[in-house]
């Protein structure tokens, strides 16, 4: 380890200690304990992911108390936006992601809408960059990507009216979903086009992972990818239930909606290779078969409508010529 790196790590430890002292001096004991929990989970000292008990303490703190929820979100966002260290930033985002996955509904509601302004995404990390050395430069690209994935998660959840990450260990029975006789519980007014577009954008965001072989063995990045894999699996689930619900309604779609859905499914199929590389254990042939079949069905319908439109146009043209005297 270089002398510069050792000095930076030592300064990080001092910063953590100073932050802990400041938090402990607060007269608001409830807020103070939450700030200490957040700092302890996002230290400079270790490149490892936060321990499970640190995550659990922050998640459980916002189970029932609204003031505690506000304090947790404020502590995380304050820590995230003050740091220039990519490991601290990734840990903050990892804690944020765990709340989205495991927190109570009230917690999720507030954390999803809390970041309301900023840069390219509401987490305001599109410009995050630590150029200290090769490692921090590469880690910075992971920070920007991860923030974008979480932002897309929030946007998609709002579009669907349900969360992408209902739990950190989501169990899905794809065979049951594939049965068109099953009840998906969606109303006839569901906006399939908007929802599918948002879900495909979610998948595309996941596929934009930094090209970095070195960090495939990084423990923190590895844990992050486990949570992202669960988001991807949940996204598959939401897509499948919408494609099943669409069913025979395909024939009643407007032409422009049909075209948009076909384009969305083509973009989704374009992500398949990258997704298989990222999530080797998440391969799901049933999902991709359903996507392919539904896309072919819509393409056939689109072709038939265009052919009918062309035939009608020819008939109208001939009738027009027959009634207009030479």
mmCIF file of C-alpha atoms in Angstrom:
data_model
loop_
_atom_site.group_PDB
_atom_site.id
_atom_site.type_symbol
_atom_site.label_atom_id
_atom_site.label_comp_id
_atom_site.label_asym_id
_atom_site.label_seq_id
_atom_site.Cartn_x
_atom_site.Cartn_y
_atom_site.Cartn_z
ATOM 1 C CA UNK A 1 0.000 0.000 0.000
ATOM 2 C CA UNK A 2 1.416 3.418 -0.977
ATOM 3 C CA UNK A 3 2.221 6.090 1.594
ATOM 4 C CA UNK A 4 -0.405 8.350 0.046
ATOM 5 C CA UNK A 5 -3.037 5.624 0.391
ATOM 6 C CA UNK A 6 -2.082 4.992 4.044
ATOM 7 C CA UNK A 7 -2.339 8.687 4.812
ATOM 8 C CA UNK A 8 -5.754 8.903 3.144
ATOM 9 C CA UNK A 9 -7.038 5.897 5.099
ATOM 10 C CA UNK A 10 -5.730 7.384 8.339
ATOM 11 C CA UNK A 11 -7.488 10.669 7.603
ATOM 12 C CA UNK A 12 -10.667 8.724 6.917
ATOM 13 C CA UNK A 13 -10.468 7.067 10.341
ATOM 14 C CA UNK A 14 -10.025 10.479 11.996
ATOM 15 C CA UNK A 15 -13.028 11.812 10.082
ATOM 16 C CA UNK A 16 -15.174 8.919 11.277
ATOM 17 C CA UNK A 17 -14.101 9.458 14.882
ATOM 18 C CA UNK A 18 -14.816 13.186 14.632
ATOM 19 C CA UNK A 19 -18.250 12.475 13.171
ATOM 20 C CA UNK A 20 -19.015 9.995 15.961
ATOM 21 C CA UNK A 21 -17.956 12.478 18.644
ATOM 22 C CA UNK A 22 -20.145 15.174 17.083
ATOM 23 C CA UNK A 23 -23.128 12.807 16.895
ATOM 24 C CA UNK A 24 -22.690 11.674 20.506
ATOM 25 C CA UNK A 25 -22.605 15.278 21.704
ATOM 26 C CA UNK A 26 -26.082 15.937 20.296
ATOM 27 C CA UNK A 27 -28.732 16.637 22.908
ATOM 28 C CA UNK A 28 -31.335 14.745 20.820
ATOM 29 C CA UNK A 29 -30.562 11.208 21.885
ATOM 30 C CA UNK A 30 -32.838 9.513 19.350
ATOM 31 C CA UNK A 31 -31.303 11.401 16.435
ATOM 32 C CA UNK A 32 -27.827 10.917 17.873
ATOM 33 C CA UNK A 33 -28.157 7.122 18.045
ATOM 34 C CA UNK A 34 -29.345 7.017 14.418
ATOM 35 C CA UNK A 35 -26.450 9.176 13.246
ATOM 36 C CA UNK A 36 -24.018 6.900 15.100
ATOM 37 C CA UNK A 37 -25.607 3.838 13.448
ATOM 38 C CA UNK A 38 -25.248 5.363 9.962
ATOM 39 C CA UNK A 39 -21.626 6.420 10.531
ATOM 40 C CA UNK A 40 -20.756 2.993 11.950
ATOM 41 C CA UNK A 41 -22.242 1.298 8.866
ATOM 42 C CA UNK A 42 -20.432 3.545 6.377
ATOM 43 C CA UNK A 43 -16.897 3.886 7.720
ATOM 44 C CA UNK A 44 -13.803 4.839 5.756
ATOM 45 C CA UNK A 45 -11.733 2.188 7.514
ATOM 46 C CA UNK A 46 -12.947 -0.927 5.732
ATOM 47 C CA UNK A 47 -13.508 -1.836 2.095
ATOM 48 C CA UNK A 48 -15.896 -4.574 3.226
ATOM 49 C CA UNK A 49 -19.684 -4.197 3.112
ATOM 50 C CA UNK A 50 -21.447 -3.091 6.320
ATOM 51 C CA UNK A 51 -22.135 -5.901 8.766
ATOM 52 C CA UNK A 52 -25.668 -7.278 8.808
ATOM 53 C CA UNK A 53 -26.344 -6.031 12.334
ATOM 54 C CA UNK A 54 -25.404 -2.486 11.266
ATOM 55 C CA UNK A 55 -27.863 -2.653 8.380
ATOM 56 C CA UNK A 56 -30.568 -4.183 10.564
ATOM 57 C CA UNK A 57 -30.191 -1.416 13.144
ATOM 58 C CA UNK A 58 -30.835 1.274 10.527
ATOM 59 C CA UNK A 59 -33.683 -0.602 8.840
ATOM 60 C CA UNK A 60 -35.448 -1.390 12.133
ATOM 61 C CA UNK A 61 -35.016 2.195 13.381
ATOM 62 C CA UNK A 62 -37.604 3.370 10.890
ATOM 63 C CA UNK A 63 -40.156 0.612 11.336
ATOM 64 C CA UNK A 64 -42.806 2.646 13.119
ATOM 65 C CA UNK A 65 -41.615 6.116 14.084
ATOM 66 C CA UNK A 66 -41.939 8.880 11.496
ATOM 67 C CA UNK A 67 -39.377 11.153 13.239
ATOM 68 C CA UNK A 68 -36.930 8.210 13.244
ATOM 69 C CA UNK A 69 -37.530 7.705 9.517
ATOM 70 C CA UNK A 70 -36.797 11.361 8.807
ATOM 71 C CA UNK A 71 -33.655 11.186 10.962
ATOM 72 C CA UNK A 72 -32.401 8.030 9.176
ATOM 73 C CA UNK A 73 -32.954 9.457 5.701
ATOM 74 C CA UNK A 74 -31.362 12.780 6.630
ATOM 75 C CA UNK A 75 -28.334 11.046 8.179
ATOM 76 C CA UNK A 76 -27.783 8.826 5.131
ATOM 77 C CA UNK A 77 -28.220 11.616 2.597
ATOM 78 C CA UNK A 78 -26.013 13.987 4.600
ATOM 79 C CA UNK A 79 -23.282 11.356 4.821
ATOM 80 C CA UNK A 80 -23.637 10.499 1.126
ATOM 81 C CA UNK A 81 -23.409 14.067 -0.149
ATOM 82 C CA UNK A 82 -20.589 15.173 2.143
ATOM 83 C CA UNK A 83 -18.166 12.352 1.321
ATOM 84 C CA UNK A 84 -15.645 12.261 -1.502
ATOM 85 C CA UNK A 85 -14.661 8.688 -0.695
ATOM 86 C CA UNK A 86 -16.145 6.113 -3.122
ATOM 87 C CA UNK A 87 -16.261 3.356 -0.500
ATOM 88 C CA UNK A 88 -18.261 5.528 1.898
ATOM 89 C CA UNK A 89 -20.575 6.557 -0.962
ATOM 90 C CA UNK A 90 -21.125 2.929 -2.016
ATOM 91 C CA UNK A 91 -21.867 1.929 1.576
ATOM 92 C CA UNK A 92 -24.403 4.763 1.905
ATOM 93 C CA UNK A 93 -26.103 3.640 -1.298
ATOM 94 C CA UNK A 94 -26.010 0.040 -0.088
ATOM 95 C CA UNK A 95 -27.759 1.050 3.148
ATOM 96 C CA UNK A 96 -30.241 3.079 1.097
ATOM 97 C CA UNK A 97 -30.898 0.030 -1.106
ATOM 98 C CA UNK A 98 -31.429 -2.238 1.903
ATOM 99 C CA UNK A 99 -34.074 0.139 3.236
ATOM 100 C CA UNK A 100 -35.792 0.038 -0.157
ATOM 101 C CA UNK A 101 -35.697 -3.763 -0.031
ATOM 102 C CA UNK A 102 -36.394 -4.496 3.639
ATOM 103 C CA UNK A 103 -37.892 -1.393 5.197
ATOM 104 C CA UNK A 104 -41.490 -0.905 6.233
ATOM 105 C CA UNK A 105 -43.933 0.550 3.705
ATOM 106 C CA UNK A 106 -43.836 3.891 5.510
ATOM 107 C CA UNK A 107 -40.029 3.842 5.385
ATOM 108 C CA UNK A 108 -40.041 2.992 1.662
ATOM 109 C CA UNK A 109 -42.568 5.709 0.898
ATOM 110 C CA UNK A 110 -40.448 8.404 2.480
ATOM 111 C CA UNK A 111 -37.097 7.234 1.168
ATOM 112 C CA UNK A 112 -38.518 6.952 -2.358
ATOM 113 C CA UNK A 113 -39.732 10.547 -2.438
ATOM 114 C CA UNK A 114 -37.155 12.218 -0.216
ATOM 115 C CA UNK A 115 -34.480 13.074 -2.841
ATOM 116 C CA UNK A 116 -36.514 15.552 -4.863
ATOM 117 C CA UNK A 117 -33.822 17.558 -6.631
ATOM 118 C CA UNK A 118 -30.246 17.339 -7.745
ATOM 119 C CA UNK A 119 -28.158 16.436 -10.753
ATOM 120 C CA UNK A 120 -28.708 13.776 -13.388
ATOM 121 C CA UNK A 121 -30.536 11.713 -10.779
ATOM 122 C CA UNK A 122 -32.145 12.707 -7.514
ATOM 123 C CA UNK A 123 -29.312 11.159 -5.534
ATOM 124 C CA UNK A 124 -27.152 13.813 -7.184
ATOM 125 C CA UNK A 125 -24.122 11.604 -7.828
ATOM 126 C CA UNK A 126 -23.777 11.867 -11.599
ATOM 127 C CA UNK A 127 -20.664 14.006 -11.086
ATOM 128 C CA UNK A 128 -19.096 11.869 -8.358
ATOM 129 C CA UNK A 129 -15.428 11.295 -9.125
ATOM 130 C CA UNK A 130 -12.411 10.528 -6.958
ATOM 131 C CA UNK A 131 -9.265 10.671 -9.060
ATOM 132 C CA UNK A 132 -6.826 9.835 -6.269
ATOM 133 C CA UNK A 133 -5.690 6.596 -7.945
ATOM 134 C CA UNK A 134 -6.827 3.897 -10.368
ATOM 135 C CA UNK A 135 -8.870 2.099 -7.697
ATOM 136 C CA UNK A 136 -10.830 5.169 -6.601
ATOM 137 C CA UNK A 137 -11.429 6.183 -10.229
ATOM 138 C CA UNK A 138 -12.907 2.789 -11.015
ATOM 139 C CA UNK A 139 -14.921 2.740 -7.799
ATOM 140 C CA UNK A 140 -16.308 6.170 -8.665
ATOM 141 C CA UNK A 141 -17.830 4.722 -11.836
ATOM 142 C CA UNK A 142 -19.563 2.117 -9.671
ATOM 143 C CA UNK A 143 -20.927 4.879 -7.419
ATOM 144 C CA UNK A 144 -22.417 6.727 -10.405
ATOM 145 C CA UNK A 145 -23.887 3.519 -11.846
ATOM 146 C CA UNK A 146 -25.333 2.328 -8.540
ATOM 147 C CA UNK A 147 -26.949 5.699 -7.823
ATOM 148 C CA UNK A 148 -28.534 5.639 -11.278
ATOM 149 C CA UNK A 149 -29.905 2.107 -10.719
ATOM 150 C CA UNK A 150 -31.469 3.129 -7.399
ATOM 151 C CA UNK A 151 -32.936 6.251 -8.951
ATOM 152 C CA UNK A 152 -34.415 4.166 -11.774
ATOM 153 C CA UNK A 153 -35.779 1.781 -9.151
ATOM 154 C CA UNK A 154 -37.638 4.659 -7.470
ATOM 155 C CA UNK A 155 -38.964 6.030 -10.762
ATOM 156 C CA UNK A 156 -40.172 2.600 -11.871
ATOM 157 C CA UNK A 157 -41.776 1.862 -8.512
ATOM 158 C CA UNK A 158 -43.728 5.111 -8.736
ATOM 159 C CA UNK A 159 -44.821 4.271 -12.298
ATOM 160 C CA UNK A 160 -46.026 0.811 -11.256
ATOM 161 C CA UNK A 161 -47.623 1.852 -8.004
ATOM 162 C CA UNK A 162 -45.695 -0.959 -6.270
ATOM 163 C CA UNK A 163 -42.102 -1.478 -5.216
ATOM 164 C CA UNK A 164 -39.482 -3.207 -7.332
ATOM 165 C CA UNK A 165 -37.877 -4.596 -4.172
ATOM 166 C CA UNK A 166 -40.701 -5.813 -1.922
ATOM 167 C CA UNK A 167 -38.204 -7.929 0.008
ATOM 168 C CA UNK A 168 -34.527 -8.783 -0.115
ATOM 169 C CA UNK A 169 -35.276 -12.437 -0.767
ATOM 170 C CA UNK A 170 -38.191 -12.317 -3.179
ATOM 171 C CA UNK A 171 -39.590 -15.744 -4.058
ATOM 172 C CA UNK A 172 -41.355 -15.989 -7.396
ATOM 173 C CA UNK A 173 -43.133 -18.962 -8.924
ATOM 174 C CA UNK A 174 -42.619 -18.321 -12.632
ATOM 175 C CA UNK A 175 -44.520 -21.472 -13.632
ATOM 176 C CA UNK A 176 -47.617 -20.221 -11.865
ATOM 177 C CA UNK A 177 -47.305 -16.792 -13.437
ATOM 178 C CA UNK A 178 -46.920 -18.396 -16.844
ATOM 179 C CA UNK A 179 -50.365 -19.984 -16.441
ATOM 180 C CA UNK A 180 -52.716 -17.581 -18.200
ATOM 181 C CA UNK A 181 -55.601 -18.849 -16.137
ATOM 182 C CA UNK A 182 -54.043 -17.349 -13.045
ATOM 183 C CA UNK A 183 -55.339 -14.112 -11.635
ATOM 184 C CA UNK A 184 -52.783 -11.321 -11.827
ATOM 185 C CA UNK A 185 -54.973 -8.815 -10.038
ATOM 186 C CA UNK A 186 -54.572 -5.968 -12.532
ATOM 187 C CA UNK A 187 -57.408 -3.727 -13.618
ATOM 188 C CA UNK A 188 -58.342 -3.224 -17.246
ATOM 189 C CA UNK A 189 -57.133 0.379 -16.972
ATOM 190 C CA UNK A 190 -53.486 -0.534 -16.394
ATOM 191 C CA UNK A 191 -51.189 1.531 -18.571
ATOM 192 C CA UNK A 192 -49.146 -1.306 -20.033
ATOM 193 C CA UNK A 193 -47.165 0.863 -22.414
ATOM 194 C CA UNK A 194 -45.902 3.276 -19.749
ATOM 195 C CA UNK A 195 -45.254 0.523 -17.237
ATOM 196 C CA UNK A 196 -43.376 -1.723 -19.665
ATOM 197 C CA UNK A 197 -41.303 1.231 -20.855
ATOM 198 C CA UNK A 198 -40.317 2.018 -17.279
ATOM 199 C CA UNK A 199 -39.471 -1.615 -16.537
ATOM 200 C CA UNK A 200 -37.318 -1.901 -19.670
ATOM 201 C CA UNK A 201 -35.498 1.300 -18.681
ATOM 202 C CA UNK A 202 -34.828 -0.309 -15.305
ATOM 203 C CA UNK A 203 -33.236 -3.319 -17.008
ATOM 204 C CA UNK A 204 -31.211 -1.101 -19.353
ATOM 205 C CA UNK A 205 -29.886 0.844 -16.362
ATOM 206 C CA UNK A 206 -28.773 -2.375 -14.688
ATOM 207 C CA UNK A 207 -26.950 -3.405 -17.870
ATOM 208 C CA UNK A 208 -24.825 -0.244 -17.817
ATOM 209 C CA UNK A 209 -22.467 -1.731 -15.226
ATOM 210 C CA UNK A 210 -18.900 -0.393 -15.387
ATOM 211 C CA UNK A 211 -16.497 -2.485 -17.449
ATOM 212 C CA UNK A 212 -14.254 -3.494 -14.582
ATOM 213 C CA UNK A 213 -13.029 -7.067 -14.158
ATOM 214 C CA UNK A 214 -11.050 -6.212 -11.019
ATOM 215 C CA UNK A 215 -14.084 -5.376 -8.929
ATOM 216 C CA UNK A 216 -15.842 -8.638 -9.669
ATOM 217 C CA UNK A 217 -13.902 -9.917 -6.655
ATOM 218 C CA UNK A 218 -14.556 -6.878 -4.496
ATOM 219 C CA UNK A 219 -16.705 -7.881 -1.495
ATOM 220 C CA UNK A 220 -18.705 -4.657 -1.335
ATOM 221 C CA UNK A 221 -19.467 -4.650 -5.060
ATOM 222 C CA UNK A 222 -20.336 -8.348 -4.828
ATOM 223 C CA UNK A 223 -22.954 -7.660 -2.132
ATOM 224 C CA UNK A 224 -24.305 -4.757 -4.157
ATOM 225 C CA UNK A 225 -24.728 -7.015 -7.183
ATOM 226 C CA UNK A 226 -26.671 -9.527 -5.072
ATOM 227 C CA UNK A 227 -29.242 -6.852 -4.230
ATOM 228 C CA UNK A 228 -29.317 -5.618 -7.827
ATOM 229 C CA UNK A 229 -29.856 -9.222 -9.004
ATOM 230 C CA UNK A 230 -32.906 -9.409 -6.745
ATOM 231 C CA UNK A 231 -34.194 -6.162 -8.264
ATOM 232 C CA UNK A 232 -33.710 -7.677 -11.711
ATOM 233 C CA UNK A 233 -35.615 -10.801 -10.702
ATOM 234 C CA UNK A 234 -38.430 -8.651 -9.310
ATOM 235 C CA UNK A 235 -38.429 -6.626 -12.539
ATOM 236 C CA UNK A 236 -38.810 -9.862 -14.515
ATOM 237 C CA UNK A 237 -41.753 -10.753 -12.305
ATOM 238 C CA UNK A 238 -43.489 -7.417 -12.914
ATOM 239 C CA UNK A 239 -42.947 -7.768 -16.661
ATOM 240 C CA UNK A 240 -44.309 -11.298 -16.764
ATOM 241 C CA UNK A 241 -47.504 -10.527 -14.901
ATOM 242 C CA UNK A 242 -48.132 -7.608 -17.253
ATOM 243 C CA UNK A 243 -47.522 -9.691 -20.356
ATOM 244 C CA UNK A 244 -49.865 -12.363 -19.006
ATOM 245 C CA UNK A 245 -52.473 -9.753 -18.124
ATOM 246 C CA UNK A 246 -52.180 -8.279 -21.608
ATOM 247 C CA UNK A 247 -53.319 -11.624 -23.031
ATOM 248 C CA UNK A 248 -56.026 -11.268 -25.655
ATOM 249 C CA UNK A 249 -56.103 -7.503 -25.175
ATOM 250 C CA UNK A 250 -53.266 -7.225 -27.669
ATOM 251 C CA UNK A 251 -55.855 -7.124 -30.449
ATOM 252 C CA UNK A 252 -57.448 -4.049 -28.864
ATOM 253 C CA UNK A 253 -54.253 -2.030 -28.558
ATOM 254 C CA UNK A 254 -53.976 1.199 -30.496
ATOM 255 C CA UNK A 255 -51.510 1.081 -33.364
ATOM 256 C CA UNK A 256 -49.061 3.523 -31.725
ATOM 257 C CA UNK A 257 -49.202 1.617 -28.427
ATOM 258 C CA UNK A 258 -48.524 -1.579 -30.338
ATOM 259 C CA UNK A 259 -45.464 -0.050 -31.983
ATOM 260 C CA UNK A 260 -44.130 1.256 -28.656
ATOM 261 C CA UNK A 261 -44.548 -2.106 -26.948
ATOM 262 C CA UNK A 262 -42.777 -3.914 -29.796
ATOM 263 C CA UNK A 263 -39.886 -1.460 -29.562
ATOM 264 C CA UNK A 264 -39.691 -1.897 -25.770
ATOM 265 C CA UNK A 265 -39.550 -5.682 -26.079
ATOM 266 C CA UNK A 266 -36.854 -5.445 -28.780
ATOM 267 C CA UNK A 267 -34.772 -3.245 -26.462
ATOM 268 C CA UNK A 268 -35.329 -5.764 -23.688
ATOM 269 C CA UNK A 269 -34.139 -8.645 -25.893
ATOM 270 C CA UNK A 270 -31.066 -6.557 -26.681
ATOM 271 C CA UNK A 271 -30.164 -6.705 -22.978
ATOM 272 C CA UNK A 272 -30.320 -10.487 -22.744
ATOM 273 C CA UNK A 273 -26.651 -11.222 -23.418
ATOM 274 C CA UNK A 274 -25.432 -8.678 -20.876
ATOM 275 C CA UNK A 275 -27.939 -9.884 -18.274
ATOM 276 C CA UNK A 276 -26.811 -13.493 -18.732
ATOM 277 C CA UNK A 277 -23.221 -12.371 -18.166
ATOM 278 C CA UNK A 278 -24.126 -10.414 -15.040
ATOM 279 C CA UNK A 279 -26.519 -12.897 -13.497
ATOM 280 C CA UNK A 280 -25.502 -16.398 -14.550
ATOM 281 C CA UNK A 281 -27.777 -17.964 -11.945
ATOM 282 C CA UNK A 282 -30.723 -15.769 -12.911
ATOM 283 C CA UNK A 283 -31.232 -17.216 -16.397
ATOM 284 C CA UNK A 284 -34.925 -17.772 -17.038
ATOM 285 C CA UNK A 285 -35.833 -19.316 -20.376
ATOM 286 C CA UNK A 286 -39.556 -19.128 -19.600
ATOM 287 C CA UNK A 287 -39.312 -15.361 -19.256
ATOM 288 C CA UNK A 288 -37.461 -14.887 -22.532
ATOM 289 C CA UNK A 289 -39.776 -17.296 -24.346
ATOM 290 C CA UNK A 290 -42.755 -15.263 -23.179
ATOM 291 C CA UNK A 291 -41.114 -12.005 -24.295
ATOM 292 C CA UNK A 292 -40.309 -13.480 -27.721
ATOM 293 C CA UNK A 293 -43.788 -14.955 -28.209
ATOM 294 C CA UNK A 294 -45.551 -11.762 -27.200
ATOM 295 C CA UNK A 295 -43.307 -9.668 -29.434
ATOM 296 C CA UNK A 296 -43.966 -11.964 -32.427
ATOM 297 C CA UNK A 297 -47.691 -11.852 -31.732
ATOM 298 C CA UNK A 298 -47.674 -8.059 -31.714
ATOM 299 C CA UNK A 299 -45.475 -7.858 -34.818
ATOM 300 C CA UNK A 300 -47.900 -10.123 -36.669
ATOM 301 C CA UNK A 301 -50.832 -7.976 -35.576
ATOM 302 C CA UNK A 302 -48.974 -4.827 -36.605
ATOM 303 C CA UNK A 303 -48.264 -6.306 -40.032
ATOM 304 C CA UNK A 304 -51.915 -7.311 -40.496
ATOM 305 C CA UNK A 305 -53.129 -3.842 -39.568
ATOM 306 C CA UNK A 306 -50.681 -2.215 -41.949
ATOM 307 C CA UNK A 307 -51.711 -4.601 -44.716
ATOM 308 C CA UNK A 308 -55.404 -3.915 -44.100
ATOM 309 C CA UNK A 309 -54.727 -0.183 -44.010
ATOM 310 C CA UNK A 310 -52.872 -0.430 -47.327
ATOM 311 C CA UNK A 311 -55.704 -2.439 -48.912
ATOM 312 C CA UNK A 312 -58.306 0.046 -47.691
ATOM 313 C CA UNK A 313 -56.212 2.897 -49.012
ATOM 314 C CA UNK A 314 -56.089 1.217 -52.443
ATOM 315 C CA UNK A 315 -59.855 0.705 -52.411
ATOM 316 C CA UNK A 316 -60.459 4.334 -51.464
ATOM 317 C CA UNK A 317 -58.072 5.464 -54.184
ATOM 318 C CA UNK A 318 -59.879 3.406 -56.832
ATOM 319 C CA UNK A 319 -63.302 4.663 -55.697
ATOM 320 C CA UNK A 320 -62.065 8.238 -55.788
ATOM 321 C CA UNK A 321 -60.813 7.811 -59.328
ATOM 322 C CA UNK A 322 -64.054 6.170 -60.454
ATOM 323 C CA UNK A 323 -66.278 9.034 -59.278
ATOM 324 C CA UNK A 324 -64.065 11.847 -60.545
ATOM 325 C CA UNK A 325 -64.683 12.453 -64.282
ATOM 326 C CA UNK A 326 -61.716 12.669 -66.608
#
